[in-house]
PDB file of C-alpha atoms in Angstrom:
ATOM      1  CA  UNK A 918       0.000   0.000   0.000  1.00 85.00           C
ATOM      2  CA  UNK A 919       2.793   2.405   0.918  1.00 89.00           C
ATOM      3  CA  UNK A 920       4.685   1.746  -2.316  1.00 90.00           C
ATOM      4  CA  UNK A 921       1.535   2.366  -4.378  1.00 87.00           C
ATOM      5  CA  UNK A 922       0.923   5.593  -2.472  1.00 90.00           C
ATOM      6  CA  UNK A 923       4.526   6.656  -3.040  1.00 92.00           C
ATOM      7  CA  UNK A 924       4.267   5.929  -6.771  1.00 90.00           C
ATOM      8  CA  UNK A 925       1.106   8.045  -7.031  1.00 90.00           C
ATOM      9  CA  UNK A 926       2.726  10.913  -5.106  1.00 93.00           C
ATOM     10  CA  UNK A 927       5.843  10.900  -7.289  1.00 92.00           C
ATOM     11  CA  UNK A 928       3.735  10.793 -10.438  1.00 91.00           C
ATOM     12  CA  UNK A 929       1.547  13.761  -9.462  1.00 92.00           C
ATOM     13  CA  UNK A 930       4.372  16.014  -8.270  1.00 93.00           C
ATOM     14  CA  UNK A 931       6.517  15.106 -11.280  1.00 91.00           C
ATOM     15  CA  UNK A 932       3.736  16.132 -13.662  1.00 89.00           C
ATOM     16  CA  UNK A 933       2.076  19.045 -11.863  1.00 90.00           C
ATOM     17  CA  UNK A 934       4.296  20.241  -9.030  1.00 90.00           C
ATOM     18  CA  UNK A 935       6.311  22.820 -10.929  1.00 86.00           C
ATOM     19  CA  UNK A 936       5.306  25.872 -12.890  1.00 84.00           C
ATOM     20  CA  UNK A 937       7.492  25.251 -15.951  1.00 82.00           C
ATOM     21  CA  UNK A 938       6.819  21.717 -17.012  1.00 84.00           C
ATOM     22  CA  UNK A 939       7.554  18.278 -15.684  1.00 87.00           C
ATOM     23  CA  UNK A 940      10.320  17.629 -13.169  1.00 88.00           C
ATOM     24  CA  UNK A 941      11.000  13.959 -12.356  1.00 90.00           C
ATOM     25  CA  UNK A 942      11.538  13.448  -8.634  1.00 90.00           C
ATOM     26  CA  UNK A 943      12.660  10.603  -6.428  1.00 90.00           C
ATOM     27  CA  UNK A 944      11.651  10.285  -2.783  1.00 93.00           C
ATOM     28  CA  UNK A 945      13.587  11.100  -0.720  1.00 91.00           C
ATOM     29  CA  UNK A 946      16.780  11.476  -2.754  1.00 89.00           C
ATOM     30  CA  UNK A 947      16.059  14.333  -5.154  1.00 88.00           C
ATOM     31  CA  UNK A 948      14.096  16.236  -2.493  1.00 87.00           C
ATOM     32  CA  UNK A 949      16.937  16.008  -0.008  1.00 86.00           C
ATOM     33  CA  UNK A 950      19.368  17.009  -2.725  1.00 81.00           C
ATOM     34  CA  UNK A 951      17.366  20.104  -3.643  1.00 75.00           C
ATOM     35  CA  UNK A 952      16.829  21.143  -0.043  1.00 68.00           C
ATOM     36  CA  UNK A 953      19.742  19.754   1.913  1.00 50.00           C
ATOM     37  CA  UNK A 954      22.820  19.021  -0.133  1.00 42.00           C
ATOM     38  CA  UNK A 955      25.407  21.715  -0.770  1.00 40.00           C
ATOM     39  CA  UNK A 956      28.445  20.980  -2.862  1.00 38.00           C
ATOM     40  CA  UNK A 957      31.682  22.315  -1.392  1.00 39.00           C
ATOM     41  CA  UNK A 958      33.492  23.548  -4.479  1.00 36.00           C
ATOM     42  CA  UNK A 959      35.839  26.143  -3.037  1.00 37.00           C
ATOM     43  CA  UNK A 960      36.880  25.289   0.499  1.00 40.00           C
ATOM     44  CA  UNK A 961      38.578  28.648   0.994  1.00 33.00           C
ATOM     45  CA  UNK A 962      35.277  30.512   0.752  1.00 40.00           C
ATOM     46  CA  UNK A 963      33.626  31.443   4.005  1.00 41.00           C
ATOM     47  CA  UNK A 964      30.214  30.828   2.530  1.00 42.00           C
ATOM     48  CA  UNK A 965      28.709  29.583  -0.680  1.00 39.00           C
ATOM     49  CA  UNK A 966      25.368  29.112  -2.349  1.00 44.00           C
ATOM     50  CA  UNK A 967      23.570  25.958  -3.304  1.00 42.00           C
ATOM     51  CA  UNK A 968      23.701  25.235  -7.002  1.00 43.00           C
ATOM     52  CA  UNK A 969      20.393  24.104  -8.502  1.00 43.00           C
ATOM     53  CA  UNK A 970      17.983  24.749 -11.317  1.00 49.00           C
ATOM     54  CA  UNK A 971      16.190  27.868 -10.116  1.00 49.00           C
ATOM     55  CA  UNK A 972      12.849  26.740 -11.530  1.00 50.00           C
ATOM     56  CA  UNK A 973      13.092  23.150 -10.258  1.00 62.00           C
ATOM     57  CA  UNK A 974      13.955  23.531  -6.574  1.00 78.00           C
ATOM     58  CA  UNK A 975      11.785  22.240  -3.729  1.00 85.00           C
ATOM     59  CA  UNK A 976      10.863  25.715  -2.500  1.00 84.00           C
ATOM     60  CA  UNK A 977      10.030  26.806  -6.041  1.00 84.00           C
ATOM     61  CA  UNK A 978       7.514  23.963  -6.033  1.00 88.00           C
ATOM     62  CA  UNK A 979       6.020  25.246  -2.778  1.00 88.00           C
ATOM     63  CA  UNK A 980       5.881  28.763  -4.197  1.00 87.00           C
ATOM     64  CA  UNK A 981       4.077  27.468  -7.295  1.00 88.00           C
ATOM     65  CA  UNK A 982       1.510  25.485  -5.285  1.00 91.00           C
ATOM     66  CA  UNK A 983       1.038  27.932  -2.434  1.00 89.00           C
ATOM     67  CA  UNK A 984       1.386  31.249  -4.256  1.00 85.00           C
ATOM     68  CA  UNK A 985       3.703  32.689  -1.612  1.00 83.00           C
ATOM     69  CA  UNK A 986       7.081  31.699  -0.107  1.00 81.00           C
ATOM     70  CA  UNK A 987       7.554  30.246   3.359  1.00 83.00           C
ATOM     71  CA  UNK A 988       8.287  33.124   5.755  1.00 81.00           C
ATOM     72  CA  UNK A 989      11.979  33.391   6.575  1.00 78.00           C
ATOM     73  CA  UNK A 990      13.218  30.818   4.042  1.00 77.00           C
ATOM     74  CA  UNK A 991      14.759  32.009   0.782  1.00 66.00           C
ATOM     75  CA  UNK A 992      14.830  29.762  -2.271  1.00 59.00           C
ATOM     76  CA  UNK A 993      18.483  30.629  -2.944  1.00 60.00           C
ATOM     77  CA  UNK A 994      20.143  30.523   0.433  1.00 64.00           C
ATOM     78  CA  UNK A 995      23.676  30.931   1.681  1.00 68.00           C
ATOM     79  CA  UNK A 996      24.829  28.081   3.882  1.00 73.00           C
ATOM     80  CA  UNK A 997      27.983  27.937   6.009  1.00 79.00           C
ATOM     81  CA  UNK A 998      30.745  25.606   4.825  1.00 84.00           C
ATOM     82  CA  UNK A 999      31.239  24.066   8.272  1.00 88.00           C
ATOM     83  CA  UNK A1000      29.321  20.726   8.311  1.00 89.00           C
ATOM     84  CA  UNK A1001      27.955  21.229  11.810  1.00 91.00           C
ATOM     85  CA  UNK A1002      26.808  24.778  11.157  1.00 91.00           C
ATOM     86  CA  UNK A1003      25.253  23.650   7.896  1.00 89.00           C
ATOM     87  CA  UNK A1004      23.395  20.848   9.682  1.00 91.00           C
ATOM     88  CA  UNK A1005      22.064  23.284  12.288  1.00 92.00           C
ATOM     89  CA  UNK A1006      20.776  25.641   9.613  1.00 90.00           C
ATOM     90  CA  UNK A1007      19.155  22.847   7.605  1.00 91.00           C
ATOM     91  CA  UNK A1008      17.550  21.403  10.744  1.00 93.00           C
ATOM     92  CA  UNK A1009      16.128  24.847  11.526  1.00 92.00           C
ATOM     93  CA  UNK A1010      14.932  25.165   7.934  1.00 90.00           C
ATOM     94  CA  UNK A1011      13.082  21.842   8.129  1.00 93.00           C
ATOM     95  CA  UNK A1012      11.567  22.845  11.465  1.00 93.00           C
ATOM     96  CA  UNK A1013      10.258  26.045   9.883  1.00 92.00           C
ATOM     97  CA  UNK A1014       8.891  24.104   6.918  1.00 93.00           C
ATOM     98  CA  UNK A1015       6.991  21.689   9.167  1.00 95.00           C
ATOM     99  CA  UNK A1016       5.706  24.497  11.385  1.00 94.00           C
ATOM    100  CA  UNK A1017       4.473  26.430   8.364  1.00 94.00           C
ATOM    101  CA  UNK A1018       2.687  23.408   6.880  1.00 94.00           C
ATOM    102  CA  UNK A1019       1.086  22.576  10.233  1.00 94.00           C
ATOM    103  CA  UNK A1020      -0.120  26.163  10.541  1.00 92.00           C
ATOM    104  CA  UNK A1021      -1.887  25.649   7.205  1.00 91.00           C
ATOM    105  CA  UNK A1022      -3.672  22.536   8.493  1.00 88.00           C
ATOM    106  CA  UNK A1023      -1.175  19.770   7.671  1.00 91.00           C
ATOM    107  CA  UNK A1024      -1.101  16.692   9.927  1.00 90.00           C
ATOM    108  CA  UNK A1025       2.634  16.302  10.459  1.00 94.00           C
ATOM    109  CA  UNK A1026       3.093  16.005  14.217  1.00 91.00           C
ATOM    110  CA  UNK A1027       4.744  12.601  13.698  1.00 92.00           C
ATOM    111  CA  UNK A1028       7.425  13.959  11.334  1.00 94.00           C
ATOM    112  CA  UNK A1029      10.590  15.255  12.981  1.00 94.00           C
ATOM    113  CA  UNK A1030      12.851  17.698  11.114  1.00 94.00           C
ATOM    114  CA  UNK A1031      15.915  15.470  11.465  1.00 94.00           C
ATOM    115  CA  UNK A1032      14.176  12.791   9.359  1.00 94.00           C
ATOM    116  CA  UNK A1033      14.214  15.222   6.416  1.00 94.00           C
ATOM    117  CA  UNK A1034      17.986  15.616   6.559  1.00 94.00           C
ATOM    118  CA  UNK A1035      20.415  13.861   4.241  1.00 93.00           C
ATOM    119  CA  UNK A1036      22.096  10.784   5.818  1.00 93.00           C
ATOM    120  CA  UNK A1037      25.420  12.559   6.391  1.00 93.00           C
ATOM    121  CA  UNK A1038      23.702  15.488   8.078  1.00 93.00           C
ATOM    122  CA  UNK A1039      21.609  13.131  10.199  1.00 94.00           C
ATOM    123  CA  UNK A1040      24.757  11.396  11.418  1.00 93.00           C
ATOM    124  CA  UNK A1041      26.190  14.775  12.443  1.00 93.00           C
ATOM    125  CA  UNK A1042      22.896  15.611  14.159  1.00 93.00           C
ATOM    126  CA  UNK A1043      22.964  12.432  16.235  1.00 91.00           C
ATOM    127  CA  UNK A1044      26.622  12.916  17.153  1.00 90.00           C
ATOM    128  CA  UNK A1045      26.023  16.482  18.292  1.00 90.00           C
ATOM    129  CA  UNK A1046      22.929  15.636  20.309  1.00 86.00           C
ATOM    130  CA  UNK A1047      24.479  12.620  22.004  1.00 82.00           C
ATOM    131  CA  UNK A1048      27.726  14.391  22.858  1.00 74.00           C
ATOM    132  CA  UNK A1049      29.834  12.310  20.466  1.00 64.00           C
ATOM    133  CA  UNK A1050      30.910  15.369  18.496  1.00 63.00           C
ATOM    134  CA  UNK A1051      32.454  18.440  20.054  1.00 53.00           C
ATOM    135  CA  UNK A1052      31.258  21.695  18.545  1.00 55.00           C
ATOM    136  CA  UNK A1053      31.891  25.334  19.164  1.00 52.00           C
ATOM    137  CA  UNK A1054      29.950  26.828  22.027  1.00 43.00           C
ATOM    138  CA  UNK A1055      28.427  29.422  19.749  1.00 44.00           C
ATOM    139  CA  UNK A1056      27.172  26.683  17.456  1.00 45.00           C
ATOM    140  CA  UNK A1057      25.360  24.912  20.255  1.00 40.00           C
ATOM    141  CA  UNK A1058      23.788  28.128  21.387  1.00 37.00           C
ATOM    142  CA  UNK A1059      22.569  29.019  17.911  1.00 37.00           C
ATOM    143  CA  UNK A1060      21.232  25.554  17.152  1.00 40.00           C
ATOM    144  CA  UNK A1061      18.330  25.519  19.566  1.00 43.00           C
ATOM    145  CA  UNK A1062      19.618  22.236  20.985  1.00 51.00           C
ATOM    146  CA  UNK A1063      16.992  19.741  21.989  1.00 57.00           C
ATOM    147  CA  UNK A1064      15.648  20.076  25.494  1.00 52.00           C
ATOM    148  CA  UNK A1065      13.499  17.346  26.966  1.00 57.00           C
ATOM    149  CA  UNK A1066      12.702  15.742  23.597  1.00 66.00           C
ATOM    150  CA  UNK A1067      13.572  12.120  23.037  1.00 71.00           C
ATOM    151  CA  UNK A1068      16.352  11.570  20.509  1.00 76.00           C
ATOM    152  CA  UNK A1069      15.962   8.690  18.051  1.00 75.00           C
ATOM    153  CA  UNK A1070      19.242   7.156  16.925  1.00 85.00           C
ATOM    154  CA  UNK A1071      18.582   5.168  13.752  1.00 89.00           C
ATOM    155  CA  UNK A1072      20.830   2.934  11.717  1.00 91.00           C
ATOM    156  CA  UNK A1073      21.459   3.767   8.078  1.00 91.00           C
ATOM    157  CA  UNK A1074      18.814   1.438   6.607  1.00 93.00           C
ATOM    158  CA  UNK A1075      16.197   2.359   9.198  1.00 94.00           C
ATOM    159  CA  UNK A1076      16.881   6.044   8.654  1.00 94.00           C
ATOM    160  CA  UNK A1077      16.423   5.690   4.893  1.00 94.00           C
ATOM    161  CA  UNK A1078      13.062   4.008   5.452  1.00 94.00           C
ATOM    162  CA  UNK A1079      12.002   6.680   7.933  1.00 94.00           C
ATOM    163  CA  UNK A1080      13.207   9.487   5.663  1.00 95.00           C
ATOM    164  CA  UNK A1081      11.289   8.103   2.675  1.00 95.00           C
ATOM    165  CA  UNK A1082       8.123   7.887   4.754  1.00 95.00           C
ATOM    166  CA  UNK A1083       8.624  11.387   6.211  1.00 96.00           C
ATOM    167  CA  UNK A1084       9.119  13.024   2.807  1.00 96.00           C
ATOM    168  CA  UNK A1085       6.132  11.122   1.387  1.00 96.00           C
ATOM    169  CA  UNK A1086       3.934  12.372   4.213  1.00 96.00           C
ATOM    170  CA  UNK A1087       5.217  15.921   3.674  1.00 97.00           C
ATOM    171  CA  UNK A1088       4.260  15.768  -0.014  1.00 96.00           C
ATOM    172  CA  UNK A1089       0.845  14.299   0.787  1.00 95.00           C
ATOM    173  CA  UNK A1090       0.145  17.061   3.269  1.00 95.00           C
ATOM    174  CA  UNK A1091       1.382  19.711   0.806  1.00 95.00           C
ATOM    175  CA  UNK A1092      -1.186  18.354  -1.642  1.00 94.00           C
ATOM    176  CA  UNK A1093      -3.839  18.403   1.092  1.00 92.00           C
ATOM    177  CA  UNK A1094      -3.323  22.010   2.201  1.00 91.00           C
ATOM    178  CA  UNK A1095      -2.364  23.677  -1.104  1.00 92.00           C
ATOM    179  CA  UNK A1096      -4.107  21.690  -3.880  1.00 92.00           C
ATOM    180  CA  UNK A1097      -7.334  20.302  -2.399  1.00 89.00           C
ATOM    181  CA  UNK A1098      -8.540  23.775  -1.299  1.00 87.00           C
ATOM    182  CA  UNK A1099      -8.941  24.609  -4.981  1.00 84.00           C
ATOM    183  CA  UNK A1100     -12.032  22.385  -4.931  1.00 76.00           C
ATOM    184  CA  UNK A1101     -14.982  24.740  -4.885  1.00 70.00           C
ATOM    185  CA  UNK A1102     -18.285  23.867  -3.247  1.00 59.00           C
ATOM    186  CA  UNK A1103     -19.994  26.075  -5.847  1.00 60.00           C
ATOM    187  CA  UNK A1104     -19.780  23.274  -8.397  1.00 51.00           C
ATOM    188  CA  UNK A1105     -21.745  20.956  -6.103  1.00 50.00           C
ATOM    189  CA  UNK A1106     -25.505  21.524  -6.211  1.00 51.00           C
ATOM    190  CA  UNK A1107     -27.501  21.154  -3.034  1.00 49.00           C
ATOM    191  CA  UNK A1108     -28.020  17.383  -2.608  1.00 46.00           C
ATOM    192  CA  UNK A1109     -31.520  18.030  -1.311  1.00 44.00           C
ATOM    193  CA  UNK A1110     -32.433  19.286  -4.788  1.00 46.00           C
ATOM    194  CA  UNK A1111     -32.029  15.743  -6.072  1.00 47.00           C
ATOM    195  CA  UNK A1112     -35.114  13.712  -5.246  1.00 47.00           C
ATOM    196  CA  UNK A1113     -33.190  10.439  -5.219  1.00 50.00           C
ATOM    197  CA  UNK A1114     -30.825  11.742  -2.551  1.00 53.00           C
ATOM    198  CA  UNK A1115     -33.429  13.032  -0.127  1.00 55.00           C
ATOM    199  CA  UNK A1116     -33.550   9.769   1.833  1.00 57.00           C
ATOM    200  CA  UNK A1117     -29.780   9.345   1.956  1.00 56.00           C
ATOM    201  CA  UNK A1118     -27.750  10.553   4.978  1.00 58.00           C
ATOM    202  CA  UNK A1119     -26.013  13.800   4.117  1.00 61.00           C
ATOM    203  CA  UNK A1120     -22.323  14.666   4.332  1.00 63.00           C
ATOM    204  CA  UNK A1121     -21.706  18.022   5.918  1.00 60.00           C
ATOM    205  CA  UNK A1122     -18.881  20.176   4.552  1.00 57.00           C
ATOM    206  CA  UNK A1123     -18.378  22.401   7.625  1.00 59.00           C
ATOM    207  CA  UNK A1124     -14.713  22.567   8.786  1.00 54.00           C
ATOM    208  CA  UNK A1125     -15.185  20.813  12.158  1.00 54.00           C
ATOM    209  CA  UNK A1126     -17.538  18.029  11.086  1.00 57.00           C
ATOM    210  CA  UNK A1127     -14.815  15.400  10.732  1.00 62.00           C
ATOM    211  CA  UNK A1128     -11.436  14.670  12.286  1.00 62.00           C
ATOM    212  CA  UNK A1129     -10.512  12.497   9.285  1.00 74.00           C
ATOM    213  CA  UNK A1130     -11.376  14.440   6.152  1.00 80.00           C
ATOM    214  CA  UNK A1131     -11.000  18.132   5.431  1.00 80.00           C
ATOM    215  CA  UNK A1132     -13.980  20.124   4.177  1.00 80.00           C
ATOM    216  CA  UNK A1133     -12.513  19.948   0.661  1.00 84.00           C
ATOM    217  CA  UNK A1134     -12.327  16.164   0.808  1.00 86.00           C
ATOM    218  CA  UNK A1135     -15.911  16.067   2.075  1.00 84.00           C
ATOM    219  CA  UNK A1136     -16.925  18.273  -0.843  1.00 85.00           C
ATOM    220  CA  UNK A1137     -15.494  15.602  -3.150  1.00 89.00           C
ATOM    221  CA  UNK A1138     -17.431  12.917  -1.249  1.00 89.00           C
ATOM    222  CA  UNK A1139     -20.640  14.918  -1.772  1.00 87.00           C
ATOM    223  CA  UNK A1140     -19.788  15.112  -5.484  1.00 89.00           C
ATOM    224  CA  UNK A1141     -19.215  11.334  -5.625  1.00 91.00           C
ATOM    225  CA  UNK A1142     -22.511  10.588  -3.864  1.00 90.00           C
ATOM    226  CA  UNK A1143     -24.415  12.963  -6.118  1.00 89.00           C
ATOM    227  CA  UNK A1144     -23.167  11.510  -9.393  1.00 90.00           C
ATOM    228  CA  UNK A1145     -23.365   7.887  -8.310  1.00 93.00           C
ATOM    229  CA  UNK A1146     -26.969   8.131  -7.156  1.00 91.00           C
ATOM    230  CA  UNK A1147     -27.977  10.228 -10.158  1.00 90.00           C
ATOM    231  CA  UNK A1148     -26.319   7.983 -12.743  1.00 93.00           C
ATOM    232  CA  UNK A1149     -26.414   4.398 -11.431  1.00 94.00           C
ATOM    233  CA  UNK A1150     -29.864   3.733 -12.974  1.00 93.00           C
ATOM    234  CA  UNK A1151     -28.804   5.370 -16.225  1.00 94.00           C
ATOM    235  CA  UNK A1152     -25.383   3.733 -16.635  1.00 95.00           C
ATOM    236  CA  UNK A1153     -26.492   0.197 -15.785  1.00 95.00           C
ATOM    237  CA  UNK A1154     -30.104   0.112 -16.969  1.00 93.00           C
ATOM    238  CA  UNK A1155     -28.949  -2.321 -19.682  1.00 89.00           C
ATOM    239  CA  UNK A1156     -26.311  -4.018 -17.540  1.00 87.00           C
ATOM    240  CA  UNK A1157     -25.038  -7.317 -18.833  1.00 79.00           C
ATOM    241  CA  UNK A1158     -23.610  -8.407 -15.472  1.00 88.00           C
ATOM    242  CA  UNK A1159     -25.967  -7.993 -12.535  1.00 87.00           C
ATOM    243  CA  UNK A1160     -28.506  -5.274 -13.243  1.00 91.00           C
ATOM    244  CA  UNK A1161     -28.706  -1.870 -11.576  1.00 94.00           C
ATOM    245  CA  UNK A1162     -26.429  -1.610  -8.513  1.00 94.00           C
ATOM    246  CA  UNK A1163     -28.063  -0.706  -5.182  1.00 91.00           C
ATOM    247  CA  UNK A1164     -28.005   2.701  -3.532  1.00 90.00           C
ATOM    248  CA  UNK A1165     -24.941   3.300  -1.376  1.00 89.00           C
ATOM    249  CA  UNK A1166     -23.562   5.978   0.925  1.00 88.00           C
ATOM    250  CA  UNK A1167     -20.003   6.882  -0.098  1.00 90.00           C
ATOM    251  CA  UNK A1168     -18.063   7.991   2.976  1.00 88.00           C
ATOM    252  CA  UNK A1169     -14.415   7.152   2.187  1.00 89.00           C
ATOM    253  CA  UNK A1170     -11.928   7.051  -0.663  1.00 89.00           C
ATOM    254  CA  UNK A1171     -10.736   3.457  -0.339  1.00 85.00           C
ATOM    255  CA  UNK A1172     -13.352   0.774   0.384  1.00 90.00           C
ATOM    256  CA  UNK A1173     -16.222   2.590  -1.277  1.00 92.00           C
ATOM    257  CA  UNK A1174     -14.319   2.992  -4.557  1.00 93.00           C
ATOM    258  CA  UNK A1175     -12.809  -0.492  -4.800  1.00 93.00           C
ATOM    259  CA  UNK A1176     -15.341  -2.002  -7.194  1.00 95.00           C
ATOM    260  CA  UNK A1177     -14.993   0.817  -9.754  1.00 95.00           C
ATOM    261  CA  UNK A1178     -18.727   1.550  -9.936  1.00 96.00           C
ATOM    262  CA  UNK A1179     -18.522   4.940  -8.239  1.00 96.00           C
ATOM    263  CA  UNK A1180     -15.682   6.042 -10.517  1.00 96.00           C
ATOM    264  CA  UNK A1181     -17.588   4.806 -13.554  1.00 96.00           C
ATOM    265  CA  UNK A1182     -20.618   6.851 -12.528  1.00 96.00           C
ATOM    266  CA  UNK A1183     -18.461   9.983 -12.270  1.00 94.00           C
ATOM    267  CA  UNK A1184     -16.942   9.439 -15.707  1.00 95.00           C
ATOM    268  CA  UNK A1185     -20.354   8.704 -17.212  1.00 95.00           C
ATOM    269  CA  UNK A1186     -21.610  12.081 -16.006  1.00 93.00           C
ATOM    270  CA  UNK A1187     -19.070  13.829 -18.252  1.00 93.00           C
ATOM    271  CA  UNK A1188     -18.459  11.181 -20.944  1.00 94.00           C
ATOM    272  CA  UNK A1189     -21.802   9.374 -21.433  1.00 95.00           C
ATOM    273  CA  UNK A1190     -20.557   7.859 -24.690  1.00 96.00           C
ATOM    274  CA  UNK A1191     -18.426   5.491 -22.557  1.00 96.00           C
ATOM    275  CA  UNK A1192     -21.530   3.791 -21.145  1.00 95.00           C
ATOM    276  CA  UNK A1193     -22.322   1.418 -24.066  1.00 94.00           C
ATOM    277  CA  UNK A1194     -18.681   0.797 -24.962  1.00 95.00           C
ATOM    278  CA  UNK A1195     -17.282   0.238 -21.461  1.00 95.00           C
ATOM    279  CA  UNK A1196     -19.391   0.606 -18.327  1.00 96.00           C
ATOM    280  CA  UNK A1197     -22.299  -1.591 -19.307  1.00 94.00           C
ATOM    281  CA  UNK A1198     -19.887  -4.549 -19.180  1.00 94.00           C
ATOM    282  CA  UNK A1199     -19.023  -4.050 -15.494  1.00 96.00           C
ATOM    283  CA  UNK A1200     -20.108  -6.349 -12.686  1.00 96.00           C
ATOM    284  CA  UNK A1201     -22.619  -4.363 -10.637  1.00 95.00           C
ATOM    285  CA  UNK A1202     -22.336  -6.622  -7.585  1.00 94.00           C
ATOM    286  CA  UNK A1203     -18.776  -7.968  -7.743  1.00 94.00           C
ATOM    287  CA  UNK A1204     -17.856 -10.656  -5.223  1.00 93.00           C
ATOM    288  CA  UNK A1205     -14.625 -12.278  -6.410  1.00 95.00           C
ATOM    289  CA  UNK A1206     -11.138 -10.893  -6.991  1.00 95.00           C
ATOM    290  CA  UNK A1207     -11.535 -11.653 -10.690  1.00 96.00           C
ATOM    291  CA  UNK A1208     -14.703  -9.554 -10.903  1.00 96.00           C
ATOM    292  CA  UNK A1209     -13.056  -6.636  -9.075  1.00 95.00           C
ATOM    293  CA  UNK A1210     -10.108  -6.888 -11.478  1.00 95.00           C
ATOM    294  CA  UNK A1211     -12.484  -7.000 -14.445  1.00 96.00           C
ATOM    295  CA  UNK A1212     -14.113  -3.730 -13.321  1.00 96.00           C
ATOM    296  CA  UNK A1213     -10.732  -2.112 -12.682  1.00 94.00           C
ATOM    297  CA  UNK A1214      -9.530  -2.975 -16.171  1.00 95.00           C
ATOM    298  CA  UNK A1215     -12.649  -1.419 -17.680  1.00 95.00           C
ATOM    299  CA  UNK A1216     -12.030   1.794 -15.723  1.00 95.00           C
ATOM    300  CA  UNK A1217      -8.397   1.835 -16.893  1.00 93.00           C
ATOM    301  CA  UNK A1218      -9.457   1.325 -20.523  1.00 94.00           C
ATOM    302  CA  UNK A1219     -12.052   4.083 -20.207  1.00 95.00           C
ATOM    303  CA  UNK A1220      -9.417   6.488 -18.864  1.00 93.00           C
ATOM    304  CA  UNK A1221      -7.188   5.499 -21.763  1.00 92.00           C
ATOM    305  CA  UNK A1222     -10.014   6.190 -24.209  1.00 93.00           C
ATOM    306  CA  UNK A1223     -10.344   9.797 -22.980  1.00 92.00           C
ATOM    307  CA  UNK A1224      -6.567  10.285 -22.643  1.00 86.00           C
ATOM    308  CA  UNK A1225      -6.603  10.520 -18.850  1.00 83.00           C
ATOM    309  CA  UNK A1226      -4.524   7.392 -18.315  1.00 70.00           C
ATOM    310  CA  UNK A1227      -1.735   9.188 -16.454  1.00 71.00           C
ATOM    311  CA  UNK A1228       0.747   6.543 -15.349  1.00 68.00           C
ATOM    312  CA  UNK A1229      -1.910   3.823 -15.687  1.00 69.00           C
ATOM    313  CA  UNK A1230      -0.869   0.526 -17.212  1.00 64.00           C
ATOM    314  CA  UNK A1231      -3.450  -1.953 -18.473  1.00 58.00           C
TER     315      UNK A1231
END
């Protein structure tokens, strides 16, 4: 499940994360490189700047998606050449990033800034915070050294796993707080105006109605319920495999979408010509893995037919 989620995240941010075209990313390697890694080219210099494609950096992506930079963090920053000082500044930078995202509504309390560091910087971080590395007094004072917080010392392989998960969660929450809010409730008519939905429990879109889904995600759920109930009798009136599917209440994005029927109803609302060529062949009450796979393949072929098969392989 995690690997599938990671693949979807990489695909979306590669295609849509940047303002000037596609930018292939790897998680966490290219993200850590853009944010964390500084190449020491001239050791005599007291300071130097990161070298990167100005339009393809991590903070350029945030600027593109958010419309404004993170307060206090410049896209082109000057970092000290001393490894410990550099680690302190990067750790602070990651702390500011997480604080900013959480202030926007991101759920990232489980992600610690040190997990976003590159492996070499993380090793320095653990050495400094366990007393294994001696640093200048001024450095310790400027670092905001941990006080009362438990320090996790991870091996190389465990750290890589944790770092991949942390960066994936950061990207997911960036999508949640900067992309999902573009969903407008104005495109969703009042469900009570649909006679067939009057007897179905409603989904409220107020901000505090759920501790699982944001109001924008609940707006999408309302949209899914509306189109499924409106179209199920139209799409499958001539069903070859089970007749018209029963009414259902769609309350999540995993179990309720597994059989493909809800997605088919959404597509049929905008591309009704797919009904006789694709959707009428779906199982309307699938019970076996083969029947679920059959429906999934039809959805994939339908997406291919309308050129929306982004990273979908049939």
